[in-house]
PDB file of C-alpha atoms in Angstrom:
ATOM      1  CA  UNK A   1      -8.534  42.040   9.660  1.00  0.00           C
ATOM      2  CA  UNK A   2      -6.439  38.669   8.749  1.00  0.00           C
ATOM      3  CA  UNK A   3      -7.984  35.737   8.816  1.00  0.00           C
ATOM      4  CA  UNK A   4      -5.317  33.486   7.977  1.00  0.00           C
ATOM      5  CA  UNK A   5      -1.682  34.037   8.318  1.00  0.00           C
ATOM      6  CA  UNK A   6       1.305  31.434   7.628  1.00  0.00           C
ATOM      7  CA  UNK A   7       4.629  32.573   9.361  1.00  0.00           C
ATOM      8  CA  UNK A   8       7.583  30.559   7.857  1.00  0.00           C
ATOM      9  CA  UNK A   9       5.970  27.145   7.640  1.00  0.00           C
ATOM     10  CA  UNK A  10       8.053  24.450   6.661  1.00  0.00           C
ATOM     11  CA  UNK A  11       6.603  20.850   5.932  1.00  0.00           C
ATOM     12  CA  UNK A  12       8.695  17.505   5.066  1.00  0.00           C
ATOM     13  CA  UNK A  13       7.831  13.998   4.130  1.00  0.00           C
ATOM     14  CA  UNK A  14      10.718  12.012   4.801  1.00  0.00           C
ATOM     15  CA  UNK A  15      13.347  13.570   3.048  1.00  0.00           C
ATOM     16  CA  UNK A  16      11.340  15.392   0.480  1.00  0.00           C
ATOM     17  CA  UNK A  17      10.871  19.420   1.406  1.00  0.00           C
ATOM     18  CA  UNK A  18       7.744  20.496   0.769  1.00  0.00           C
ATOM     19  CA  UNK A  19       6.707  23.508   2.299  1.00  0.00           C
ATOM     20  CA  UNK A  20       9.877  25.634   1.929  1.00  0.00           C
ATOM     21  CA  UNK A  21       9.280  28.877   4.356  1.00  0.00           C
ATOM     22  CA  UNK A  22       5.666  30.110   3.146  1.00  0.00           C
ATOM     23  CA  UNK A  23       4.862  33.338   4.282  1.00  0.00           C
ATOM     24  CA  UNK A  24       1.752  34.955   3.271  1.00  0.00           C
ATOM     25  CA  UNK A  25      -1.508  36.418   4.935  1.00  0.00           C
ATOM     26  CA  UNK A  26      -4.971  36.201   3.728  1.00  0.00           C
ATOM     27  CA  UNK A  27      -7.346  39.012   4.781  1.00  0.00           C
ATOM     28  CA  UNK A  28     -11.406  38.814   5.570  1.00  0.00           C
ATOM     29  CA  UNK A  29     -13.120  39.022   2.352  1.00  0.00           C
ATOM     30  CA  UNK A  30     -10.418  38.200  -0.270  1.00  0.00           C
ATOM     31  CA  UNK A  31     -10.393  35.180  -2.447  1.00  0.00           C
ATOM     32  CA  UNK A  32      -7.424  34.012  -2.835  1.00  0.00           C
ATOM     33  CA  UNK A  33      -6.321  31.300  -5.632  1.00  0.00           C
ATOM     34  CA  UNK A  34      -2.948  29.268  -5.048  1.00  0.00           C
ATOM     35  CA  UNK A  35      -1.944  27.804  -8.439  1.00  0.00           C
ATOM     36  CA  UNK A  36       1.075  26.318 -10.143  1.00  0.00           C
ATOM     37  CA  UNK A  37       2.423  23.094 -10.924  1.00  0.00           C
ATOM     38  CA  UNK A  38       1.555  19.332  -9.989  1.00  0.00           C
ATOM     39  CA  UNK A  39       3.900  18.575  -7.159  1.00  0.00           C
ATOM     40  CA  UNK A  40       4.660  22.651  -5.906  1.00  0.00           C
ATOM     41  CA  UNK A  41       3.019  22.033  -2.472  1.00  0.00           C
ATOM     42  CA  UNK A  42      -0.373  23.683  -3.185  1.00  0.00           C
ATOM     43  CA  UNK A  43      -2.686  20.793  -2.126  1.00  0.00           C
ATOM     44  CA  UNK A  44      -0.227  19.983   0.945  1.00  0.00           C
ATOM     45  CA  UNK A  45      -0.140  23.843   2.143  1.00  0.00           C
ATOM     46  CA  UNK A  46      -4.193  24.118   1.943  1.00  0.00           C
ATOM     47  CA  UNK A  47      -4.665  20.856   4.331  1.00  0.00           C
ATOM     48  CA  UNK A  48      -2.278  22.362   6.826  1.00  0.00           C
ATOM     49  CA  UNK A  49      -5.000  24.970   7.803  1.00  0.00           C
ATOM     50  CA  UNK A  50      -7.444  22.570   9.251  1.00  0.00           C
ATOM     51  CA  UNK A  51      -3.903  19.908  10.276  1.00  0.00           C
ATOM     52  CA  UNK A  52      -5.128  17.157   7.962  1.00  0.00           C
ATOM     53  CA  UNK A  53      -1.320  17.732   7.840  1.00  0.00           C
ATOM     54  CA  UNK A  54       1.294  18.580  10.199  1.00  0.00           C
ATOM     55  CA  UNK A  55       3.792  21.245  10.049  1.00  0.00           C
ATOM     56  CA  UNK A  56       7.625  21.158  11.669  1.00  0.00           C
ATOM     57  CA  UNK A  57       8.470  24.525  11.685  1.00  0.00           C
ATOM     58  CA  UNK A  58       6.749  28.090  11.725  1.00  0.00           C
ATOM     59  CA  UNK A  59       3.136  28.813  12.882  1.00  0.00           C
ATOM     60  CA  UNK A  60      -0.432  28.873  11.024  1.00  0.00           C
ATOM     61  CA  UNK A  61      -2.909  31.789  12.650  1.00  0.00           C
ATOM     62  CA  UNK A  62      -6.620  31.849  12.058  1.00  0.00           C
ATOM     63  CA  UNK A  63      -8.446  34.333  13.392  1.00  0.00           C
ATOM     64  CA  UNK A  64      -5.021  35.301  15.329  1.00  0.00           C
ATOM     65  CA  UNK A  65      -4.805  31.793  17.192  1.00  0.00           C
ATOM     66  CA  UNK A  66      -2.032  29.530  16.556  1.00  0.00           C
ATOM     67  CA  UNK A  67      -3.778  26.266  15.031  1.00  0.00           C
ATOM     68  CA  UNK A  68      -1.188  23.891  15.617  1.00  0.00           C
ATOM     69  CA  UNK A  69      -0.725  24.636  19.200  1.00  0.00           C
ATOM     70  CA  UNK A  70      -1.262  21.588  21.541  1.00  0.00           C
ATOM     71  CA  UNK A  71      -4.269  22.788  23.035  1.00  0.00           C
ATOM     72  CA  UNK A  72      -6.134  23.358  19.980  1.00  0.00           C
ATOM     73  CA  UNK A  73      -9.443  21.782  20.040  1.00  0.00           C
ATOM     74  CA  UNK A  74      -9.005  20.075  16.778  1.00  0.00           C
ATOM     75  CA  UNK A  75     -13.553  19.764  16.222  1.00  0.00           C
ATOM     76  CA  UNK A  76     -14.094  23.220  17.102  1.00  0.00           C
ATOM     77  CA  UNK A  77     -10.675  24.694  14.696  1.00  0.00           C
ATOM     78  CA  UNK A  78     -12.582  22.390  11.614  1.00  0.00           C
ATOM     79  CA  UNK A  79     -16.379  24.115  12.555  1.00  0.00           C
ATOM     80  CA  UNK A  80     -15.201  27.158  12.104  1.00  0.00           C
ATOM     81  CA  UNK A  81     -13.376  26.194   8.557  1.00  0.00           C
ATOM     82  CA  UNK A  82     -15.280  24.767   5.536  1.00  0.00           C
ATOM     83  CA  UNK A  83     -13.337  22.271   3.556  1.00  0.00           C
ATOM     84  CA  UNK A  84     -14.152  21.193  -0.385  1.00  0.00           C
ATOM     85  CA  UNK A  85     -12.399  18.076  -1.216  1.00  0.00           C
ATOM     86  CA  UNK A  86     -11.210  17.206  -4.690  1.00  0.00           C
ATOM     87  CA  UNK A  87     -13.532  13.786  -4.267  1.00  0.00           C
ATOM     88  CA  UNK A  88     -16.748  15.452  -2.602  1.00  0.00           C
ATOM     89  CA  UNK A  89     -16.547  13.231   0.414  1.00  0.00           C
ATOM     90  CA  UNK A  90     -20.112  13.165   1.437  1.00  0.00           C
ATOM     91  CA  UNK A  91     -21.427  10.276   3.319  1.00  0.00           C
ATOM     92  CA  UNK A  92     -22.571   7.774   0.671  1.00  0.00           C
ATOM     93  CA  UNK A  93     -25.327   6.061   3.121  1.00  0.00           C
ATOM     94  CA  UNK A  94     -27.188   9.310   3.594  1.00  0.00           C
ATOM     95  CA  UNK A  95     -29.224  11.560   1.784  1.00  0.00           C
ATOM     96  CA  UNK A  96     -28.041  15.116   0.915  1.00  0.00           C
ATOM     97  CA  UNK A  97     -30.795  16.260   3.468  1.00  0.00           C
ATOM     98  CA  UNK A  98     -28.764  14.368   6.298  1.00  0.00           C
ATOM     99  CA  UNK A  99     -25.655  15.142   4.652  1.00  0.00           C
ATOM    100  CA  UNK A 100     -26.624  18.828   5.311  1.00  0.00           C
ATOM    101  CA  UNK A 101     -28.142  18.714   8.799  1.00  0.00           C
ATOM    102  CA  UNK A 102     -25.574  16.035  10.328  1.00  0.00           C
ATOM    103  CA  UNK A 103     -22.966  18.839  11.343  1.00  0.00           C
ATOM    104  CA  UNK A 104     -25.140  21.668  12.531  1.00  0.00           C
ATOM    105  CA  UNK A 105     -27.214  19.755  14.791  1.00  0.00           C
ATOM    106  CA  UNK A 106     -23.966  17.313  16.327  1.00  0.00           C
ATOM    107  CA  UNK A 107     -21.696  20.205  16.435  1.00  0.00           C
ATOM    108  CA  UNK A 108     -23.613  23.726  16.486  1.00  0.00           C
ATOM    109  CA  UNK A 109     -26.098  22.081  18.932  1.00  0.00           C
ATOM    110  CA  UNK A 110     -29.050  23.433  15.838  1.00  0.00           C
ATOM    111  CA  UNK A 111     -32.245  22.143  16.264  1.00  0.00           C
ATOM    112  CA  UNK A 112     -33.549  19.277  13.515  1.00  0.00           C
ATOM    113  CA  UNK A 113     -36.196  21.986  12.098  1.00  0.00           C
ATOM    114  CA  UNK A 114     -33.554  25.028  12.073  1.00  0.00           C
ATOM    115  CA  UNK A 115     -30.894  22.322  10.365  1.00  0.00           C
ATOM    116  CA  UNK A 116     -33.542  21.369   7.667  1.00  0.00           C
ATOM    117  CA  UNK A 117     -34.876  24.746   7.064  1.00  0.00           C
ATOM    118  CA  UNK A 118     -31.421  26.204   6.741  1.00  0.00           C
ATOM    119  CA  UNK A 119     -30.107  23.026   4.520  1.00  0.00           C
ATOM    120  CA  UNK A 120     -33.494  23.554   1.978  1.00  0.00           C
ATOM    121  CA  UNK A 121     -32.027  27.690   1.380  1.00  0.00           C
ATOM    122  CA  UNK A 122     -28.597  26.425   0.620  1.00  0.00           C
ATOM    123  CA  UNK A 123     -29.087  23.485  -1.524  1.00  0.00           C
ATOM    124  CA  UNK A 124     -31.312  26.579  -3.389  1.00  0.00           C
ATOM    125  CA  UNK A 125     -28.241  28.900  -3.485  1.00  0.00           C
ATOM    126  CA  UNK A 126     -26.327  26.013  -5.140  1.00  0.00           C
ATOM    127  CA  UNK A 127     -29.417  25.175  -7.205  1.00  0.00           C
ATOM    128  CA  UNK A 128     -30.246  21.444  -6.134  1.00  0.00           C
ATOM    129  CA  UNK A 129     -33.310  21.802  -3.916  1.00  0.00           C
ATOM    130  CA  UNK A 130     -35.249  19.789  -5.636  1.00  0.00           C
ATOM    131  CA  UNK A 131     -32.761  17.138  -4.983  1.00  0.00           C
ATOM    132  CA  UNK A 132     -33.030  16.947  -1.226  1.00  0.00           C
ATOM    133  CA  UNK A 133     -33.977  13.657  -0.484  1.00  0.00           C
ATOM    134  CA  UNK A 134     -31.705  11.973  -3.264  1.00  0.00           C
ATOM    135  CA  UNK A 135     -28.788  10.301  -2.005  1.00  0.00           C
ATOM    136  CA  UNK A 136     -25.051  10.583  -3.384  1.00  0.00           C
ATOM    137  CA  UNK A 137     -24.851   8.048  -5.268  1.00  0.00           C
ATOM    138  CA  UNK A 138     -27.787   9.086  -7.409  1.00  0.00           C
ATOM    139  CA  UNK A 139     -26.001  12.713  -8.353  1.00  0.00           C
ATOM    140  CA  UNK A 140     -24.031  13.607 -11.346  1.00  0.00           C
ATOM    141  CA  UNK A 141     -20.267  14.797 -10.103  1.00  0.00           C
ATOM    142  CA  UNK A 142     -21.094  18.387 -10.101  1.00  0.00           C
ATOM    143  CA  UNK A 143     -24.237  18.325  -8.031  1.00  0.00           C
ATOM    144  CA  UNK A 144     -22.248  16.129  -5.923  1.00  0.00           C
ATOM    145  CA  UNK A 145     -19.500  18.999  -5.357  1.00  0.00           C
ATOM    146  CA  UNK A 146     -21.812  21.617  -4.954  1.00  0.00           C
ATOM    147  CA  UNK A 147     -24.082  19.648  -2.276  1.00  0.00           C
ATOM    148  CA  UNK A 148     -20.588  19.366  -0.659  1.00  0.00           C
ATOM    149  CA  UNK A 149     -20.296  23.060  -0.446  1.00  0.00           C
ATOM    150  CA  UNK A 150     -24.023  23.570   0.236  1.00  0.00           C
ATOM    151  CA  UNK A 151     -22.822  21.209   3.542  1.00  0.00           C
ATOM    152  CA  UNK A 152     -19.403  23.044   4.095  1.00  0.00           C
ATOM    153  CA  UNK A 153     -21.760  26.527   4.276  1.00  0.00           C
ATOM    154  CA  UNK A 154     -24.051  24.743   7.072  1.00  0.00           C
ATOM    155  CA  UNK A 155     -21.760  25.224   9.753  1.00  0.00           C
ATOM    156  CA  UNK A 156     -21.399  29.058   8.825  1.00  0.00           C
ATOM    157  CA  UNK A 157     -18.030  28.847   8.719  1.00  0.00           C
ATOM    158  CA  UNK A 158     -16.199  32.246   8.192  1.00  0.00           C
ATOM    159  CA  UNK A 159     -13.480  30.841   5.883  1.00  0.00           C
ATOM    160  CA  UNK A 160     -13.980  28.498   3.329  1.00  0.00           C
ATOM    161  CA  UNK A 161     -11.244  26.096   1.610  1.00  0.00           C
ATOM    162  CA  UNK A 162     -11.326  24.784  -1.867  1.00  0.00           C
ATOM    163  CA  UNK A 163      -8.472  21.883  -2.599  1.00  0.00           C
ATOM    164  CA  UNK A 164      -9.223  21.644  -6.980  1.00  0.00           C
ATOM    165  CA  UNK A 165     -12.923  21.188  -6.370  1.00  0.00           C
ATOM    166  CA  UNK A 166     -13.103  21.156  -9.868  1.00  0.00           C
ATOM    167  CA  UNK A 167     -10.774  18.573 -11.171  1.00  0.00           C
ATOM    168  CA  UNK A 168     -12.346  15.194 -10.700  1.00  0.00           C
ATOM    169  CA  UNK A 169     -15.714  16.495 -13.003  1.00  0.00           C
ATOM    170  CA  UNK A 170     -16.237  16.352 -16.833  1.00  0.00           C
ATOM    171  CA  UNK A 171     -15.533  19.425 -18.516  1.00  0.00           C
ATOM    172  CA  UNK A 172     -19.505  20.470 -18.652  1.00  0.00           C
ATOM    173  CA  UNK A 173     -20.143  19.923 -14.856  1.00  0.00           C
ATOM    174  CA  UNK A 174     -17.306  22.255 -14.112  1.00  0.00           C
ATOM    175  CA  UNK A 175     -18.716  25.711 -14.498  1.00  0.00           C
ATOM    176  CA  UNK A 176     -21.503  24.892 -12.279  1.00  0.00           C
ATOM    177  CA  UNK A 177     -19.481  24.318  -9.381  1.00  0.00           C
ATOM    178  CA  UNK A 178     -17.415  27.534 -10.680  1.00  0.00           C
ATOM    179  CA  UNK A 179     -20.646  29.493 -10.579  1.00  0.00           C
ATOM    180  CA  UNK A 180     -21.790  29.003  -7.314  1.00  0.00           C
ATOM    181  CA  UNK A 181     -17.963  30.061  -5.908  1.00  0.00           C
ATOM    182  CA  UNK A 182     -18.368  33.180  -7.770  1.00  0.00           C
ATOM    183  CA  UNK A 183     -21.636  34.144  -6.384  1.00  0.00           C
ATOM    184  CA  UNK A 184     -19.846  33.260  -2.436  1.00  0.00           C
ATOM    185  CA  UNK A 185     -17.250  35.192  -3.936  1.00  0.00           C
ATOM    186  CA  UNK A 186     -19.737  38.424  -4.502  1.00  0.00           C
ATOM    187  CA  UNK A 187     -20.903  38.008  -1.096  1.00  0.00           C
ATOM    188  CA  UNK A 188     -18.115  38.591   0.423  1.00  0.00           C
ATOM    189  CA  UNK A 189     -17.233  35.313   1.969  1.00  0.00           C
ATOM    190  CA  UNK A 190     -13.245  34.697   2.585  1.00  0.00           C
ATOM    191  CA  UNK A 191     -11.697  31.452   0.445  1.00  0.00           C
ATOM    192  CA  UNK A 192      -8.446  30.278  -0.118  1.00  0.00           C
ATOM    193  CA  UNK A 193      -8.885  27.609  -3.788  1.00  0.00           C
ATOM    194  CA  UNK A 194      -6.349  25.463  -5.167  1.00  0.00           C
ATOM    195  CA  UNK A 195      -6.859  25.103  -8.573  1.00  0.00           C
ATOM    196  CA  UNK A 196      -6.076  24.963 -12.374  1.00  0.00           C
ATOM    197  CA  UNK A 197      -9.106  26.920 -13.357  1.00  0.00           C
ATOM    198  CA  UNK A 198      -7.119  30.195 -14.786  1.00  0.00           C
ATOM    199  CA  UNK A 199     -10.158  31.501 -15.915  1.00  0.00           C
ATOM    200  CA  UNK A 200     -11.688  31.600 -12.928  1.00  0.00           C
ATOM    201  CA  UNK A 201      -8.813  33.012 -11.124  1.00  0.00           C
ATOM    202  CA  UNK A 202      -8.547  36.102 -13.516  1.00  0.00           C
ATOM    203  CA  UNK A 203     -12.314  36.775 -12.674  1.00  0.00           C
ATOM    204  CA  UNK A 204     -12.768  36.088  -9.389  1.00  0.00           C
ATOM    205  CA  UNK A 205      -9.267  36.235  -6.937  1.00  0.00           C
ATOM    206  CA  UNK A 206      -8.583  39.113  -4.863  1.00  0.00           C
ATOM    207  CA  UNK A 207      -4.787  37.710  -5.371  1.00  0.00           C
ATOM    208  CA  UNK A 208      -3.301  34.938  -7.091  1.00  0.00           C
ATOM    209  CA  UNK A 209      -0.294  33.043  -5.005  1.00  0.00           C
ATOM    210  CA  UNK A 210       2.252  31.187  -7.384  1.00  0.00           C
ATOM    211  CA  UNK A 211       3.969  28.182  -6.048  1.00  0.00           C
ATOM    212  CA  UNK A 212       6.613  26.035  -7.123  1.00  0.00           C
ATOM    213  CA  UNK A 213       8.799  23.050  -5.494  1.00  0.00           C
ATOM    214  CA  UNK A 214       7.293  24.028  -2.313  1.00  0.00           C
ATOM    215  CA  UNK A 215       8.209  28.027  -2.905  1.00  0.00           C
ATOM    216  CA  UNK A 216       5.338  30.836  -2.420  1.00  0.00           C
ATOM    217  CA  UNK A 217       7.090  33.172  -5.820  1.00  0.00           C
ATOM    218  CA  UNK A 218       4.264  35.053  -6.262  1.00  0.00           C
ATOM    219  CA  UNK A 219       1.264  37.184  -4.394  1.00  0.00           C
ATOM    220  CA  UNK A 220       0.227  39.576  -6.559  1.00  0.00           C
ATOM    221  CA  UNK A 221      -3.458  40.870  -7.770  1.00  0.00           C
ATOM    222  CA  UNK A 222      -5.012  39.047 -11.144  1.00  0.00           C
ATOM    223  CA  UNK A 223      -4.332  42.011 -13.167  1.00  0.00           C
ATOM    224  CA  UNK A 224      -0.786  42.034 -12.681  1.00  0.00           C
ATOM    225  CA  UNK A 225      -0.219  38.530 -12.559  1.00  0.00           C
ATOM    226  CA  UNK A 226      -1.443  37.496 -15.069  1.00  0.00           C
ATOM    227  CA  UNK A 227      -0.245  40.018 -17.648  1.00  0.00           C
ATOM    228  CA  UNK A 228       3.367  40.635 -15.888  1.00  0.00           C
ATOM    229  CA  UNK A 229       4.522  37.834 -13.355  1.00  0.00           C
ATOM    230  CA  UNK A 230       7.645  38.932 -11.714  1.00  0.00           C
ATOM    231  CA  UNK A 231       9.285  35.036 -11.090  1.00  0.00           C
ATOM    232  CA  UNK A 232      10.456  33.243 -14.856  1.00  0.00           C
ATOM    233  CA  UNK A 233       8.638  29.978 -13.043  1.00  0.00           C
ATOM    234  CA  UNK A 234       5.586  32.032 -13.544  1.00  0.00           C
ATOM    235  CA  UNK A 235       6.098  33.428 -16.854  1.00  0.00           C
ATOM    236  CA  UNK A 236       7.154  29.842 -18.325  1.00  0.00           C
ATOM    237  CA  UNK A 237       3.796  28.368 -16.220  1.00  0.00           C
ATOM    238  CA  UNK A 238       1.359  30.655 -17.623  1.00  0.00           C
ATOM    239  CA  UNK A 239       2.938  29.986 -21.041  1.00  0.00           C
ATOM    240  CA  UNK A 240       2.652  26.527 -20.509  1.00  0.00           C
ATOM    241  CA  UNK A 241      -1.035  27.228 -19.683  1.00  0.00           C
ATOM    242  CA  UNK A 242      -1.866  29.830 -23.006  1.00  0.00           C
ATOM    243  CA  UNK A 243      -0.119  27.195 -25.022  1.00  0.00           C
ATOM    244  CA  UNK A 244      -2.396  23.917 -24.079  1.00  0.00           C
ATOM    245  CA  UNK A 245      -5.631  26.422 -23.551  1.00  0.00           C
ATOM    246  CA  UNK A 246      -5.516  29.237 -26.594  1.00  0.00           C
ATOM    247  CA  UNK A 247      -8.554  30.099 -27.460  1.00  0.00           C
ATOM    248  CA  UNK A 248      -9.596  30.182 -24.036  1.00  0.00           C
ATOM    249  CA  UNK A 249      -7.246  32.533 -22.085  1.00  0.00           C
ATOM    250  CA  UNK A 250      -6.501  34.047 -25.585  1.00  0.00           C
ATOM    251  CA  UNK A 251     -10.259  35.249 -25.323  1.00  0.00           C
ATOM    252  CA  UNK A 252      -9.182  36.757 -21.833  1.00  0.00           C
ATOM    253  CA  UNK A 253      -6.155  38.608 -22.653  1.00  0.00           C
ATOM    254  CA  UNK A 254      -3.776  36.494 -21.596  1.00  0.00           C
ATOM    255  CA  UNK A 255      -0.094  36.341 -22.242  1.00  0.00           C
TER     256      UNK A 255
END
């Protein structure tokens, strides 16, 4: 079944084009990585799905409904779809136990006691339950980010977004926010991640979309993109990529 579809979308700001016809379909239960140079649209095209930005031409379906249509119910569209920020965005004046109960009893109408009991098994499954009653502020970057995905998970949503949830930690707090996508990942759960972790795309994508200057060039599996891209864009990006990273995609077979 597809969960997400973009037909033709076309974004501008002011004169600048930067959504340039994308057409591509995510399926329930893939994981799929968008990657490719700063400026190529990637961050723009993965805040169209829940219309933090508009579109001007062609249509985004989830779930086969056309989320841009007028009578959207904008609250209900963003239950349904978890969002990971680049800068965590959790609400700095409350603890990560009202962080993680605030949605599902406002929105999903959850009782205080189900909320709490459900936010004490998630903040395990991201490995922070012992931090419960801490608040933000008091939390390294990447327990930050992953009590921001232990509160995207809270309102069940079947897809989840990931706009480079990595990029604003220090190298060593990265691979624990990569870890606990890979074990959603195993369970089956349907993503769409921005991001510059190559790494982690080779492991963990169903397929790997290529963008550039607002183009979607490639949508191919890991295997093949990574070891034959079709597009020269691609082949001179993941160059780009084995040259500033050796030893580490060097390790993976890259190239």
């Amino acid at each position: 079944m597809t969960m997400l579809a973009f037909e033709k979308v076309h974004k501008h700001y002011g004169q600048h084009h930067v959504l340039k016809g994308i057409d591509a379909v995510i399926k329930r239960g893939e994981v799929v990585v968008v990657c490719g140079p700063s400026g190529s649209g990637k961050s723009t095209l993965i805040r169209t799905v829940t219309r933090l930005e508009a579109i001007e031409q062609g249509r985004i379906l989830f779930e086969e409904h056309d989320i841009h249509a007028r009578d959207v119910k904008l609250n209900r569209l963003r239950a349904r779809i978890g969002f990971v920020f680049q800068s965590f965005n959790l609400f700095q004046n409350l603890s990560v136990r009202q962080n993680l109960i605030l949605g599902p009893t406002k929105v999903l109408g959850m009782s205080r006691d189900e909320a709490v009991a459900q936010a004490e098994k998630l903040l395990a499954k991201v490995g922070l339950a012992h931090k419960i009653d801490a608040m933000p502020a008091n939390l390294s970057g990447g327990q930050q980010q992953r009590v921001a995905i232990a509160r995207a998970l809270a309102m069940k949503p079947p897809l989840m977004l990931f706009d480079e949830p990595t990029s604003a930690l220090d190298p060593e707090m990265v691979q624990e926010v990569l870890q606990v996508m890979r074990s959603l990942a195993d369970e089956g759960l349907t993503m769409m991640i921005v991001t510059h972790e190559m790494n982690f795309a080779r492991e963990v994508s169903s397929r790997v979309w290529f963008m550039d200057q607002g183009q979607l060039l490639e949508d191919a599996p890991p295997a093949r993109f990574f070891s034959q891209p079709e597009h020269e864009r691609a082949q001179r990006f993941l160059h780009d990529v084995h040259r500033s990273a050796p030893r580490e995609l060097v390790a993976q077979g890259a190239g």
